[in-house]
Amino acid sequence: MSLTEKPRQLDTRDDLDALTESDDVVLVDFYTKGCTLCQSIEPIVGNVARATTATVAMCNPQTDLDLVDEYDIRSVPTLLLFENGEVVGRLAEGFQGTQAVVEFVTENSSAERVE
């Protein structure tokens, strides 16, 4: 388990692979610059990093377009939840509040809430 206070920035598939291999539960926020919904959810994923034992990261898939195809990123923001290197959840329904994202993480993985 890894407790981080703020999301890590990922730029490439190699960065993503290294993180999902080293940490058990990883929530990745796929975003693009200039997306207002993405900007709105950024503090939410920061809250999730502090509220759960999941490692949280942010990735602009435009920096590695292979990620768009591999993970079927059709809209942003898209949140993917990885456990043991495998995708175990996807949240791509626009803006979600902290509580909804924390529940998504804890209900779909072994991540726990931090009290």
XYZ file of C-alpha atoms in Angstrom:
115
model
C 0.000 0.000 0.000
C 1.166 3.460 -0.808
C -0.105 6.625 0.830
C 0.464 9.727 -1.236
C -0.763 13.214 -0.512
C -1.103 14.304 -4.112
C -1.478 12.579 -7.464
C 1.629 11.566 -9.362
C 2.087 12.787 -12.931
C 2.509 10.080 -15.584
C 3.676 10.883 -19.116
C 4.092 7.535 -20.883
C 2.951 3.938 -20.953
C 6.252 3.038 -19.276
C 5.426 5.393 -16.382
C 1.968 3.848 -16.065
C 3.282 0.285 -16.277
C 5.953 0.963 -13.655
C 3.407 2.433 -11.242
C 0.807 -0.313 -11.685
C 3.525 -2.943 -11.228
C 4.951 -1.372 -8.061
C 1.707 -0.383 -6.288
C -1.201 -2.737 -5.569
C -4.087 -0.310 -6.180
C -3.746 2.651 -8.540
C -6.383 5.156 -9.633
C -5.429 6.985 -12.841
C -7.196 10.154 -13.968
C -6.887 10.491 -17.754
C -7.321 14.165 -18.601
C -6.473 16.752 -21.237
C -5.329 20.321 -20.851
C -8.103 22.857 -21.367
C -10.862 20.438 -20.332
C -12.989 22.228 -17.726
C -14.408 18.982 -16.307
C -10.844 17.664 -15.981
C -9.828 20.788 -14.084
C -12.845 20.379 -11.798
C -12.036 16.765 -10.954
C -8.328 17.384 -10.286
C -8.859 18.419 -6.630
C -11.242 15.460 -6.226
C -8.549 12.927 -7.154
C -6.226 14.748 -4.753
C -8.816 14.204 -2.017
C -9.037 10.523 -2.968
C -5.245 10.231 -2.625
C -5.560 11.470 0.957
C -8.755 9.538 1.775
C -7.756 6.046 0.600
C -4.780 3.733 0.500
C -4.840 3.779 -3.325
C -2.031 5.442 -5.213
C -3.465 8.201 -7.392
C -1.964 9.429 -10.657
C -2.858 11.733 -13.506
C -2.058 11.090 -17.148
C -2.612 13.188 -20.251
C -3.074 10.466 -22.890
C -2.101 12.966 -25.591
C 1.515 12.516 -24.443
C 1.342 8.815 -25.431
C -1.494 8.202 -27.892
C -1.129 4.406 -27.624
C -2.768 4.729 -24.204
C -5.955 6.047 -25.856
C -6.373 2.825 -27.844
C -5.097 0.433 -25.208
C -7.454 1.709 -22.496
C -10.295 2.805 -24.820
C -10.227 6.419 -23.643
C -13.193 7.977 -25.467
C -13.835 10.962 -23.217
C -12.108 12.868 -20.458
C -11.983 12.767 -17.588
C -11.808 8.971 -17.454
C -10.781 7.331 -14.196
C -9.303 3.845 -14.421
C -8.762 1.735 -11.326
C -5.959 -0.825 -11.453
C -5.354 -3.619 -8.979
C -2.302 -5.838 -9.334
C -1.695 -4.351 -12.788
C -5.178 -5.111 -14.156
C -8.030 -2.672 -14.809
C -10.781 -3.454 -12.290
C -12.953 -0.375 -12.730
C -13.751 2.521 -15.060
C -15.512 5.774 -14.241
C -16.161 7.957 -17.296
C -19.376 9.734 -16.432
C -18.194 13.330 -16.198
C -17.715 15.120 -12.901
C -17.929 13.018 -9.761
C -17.581 14.294 -6.195
C -15.034 13.068 -3.673
C -17.458 10.703 -1.931
C -18.491 9.042 -5.202
C -14.886 8.503 -6.312
C -13.799 7.221 -2.880
C -16.696 4.728 -2.967
C -15.759 3.714 -6.530
C -12.186 2.989 -5.382
C -13.061 1.147 -2.162
C -15.921 -0.877 -3.656
C -13.913 -2.054 -6.691
C -10.554 -2.828 -5.078
C -8.812 -3.792 -1.872
C -8.021 -0.109 -1.149
C -9.228 1.082 2.212
C -10.416 4.400 3.540
C -7.978 6.348 5.640
C -9.695 7.760 8.703
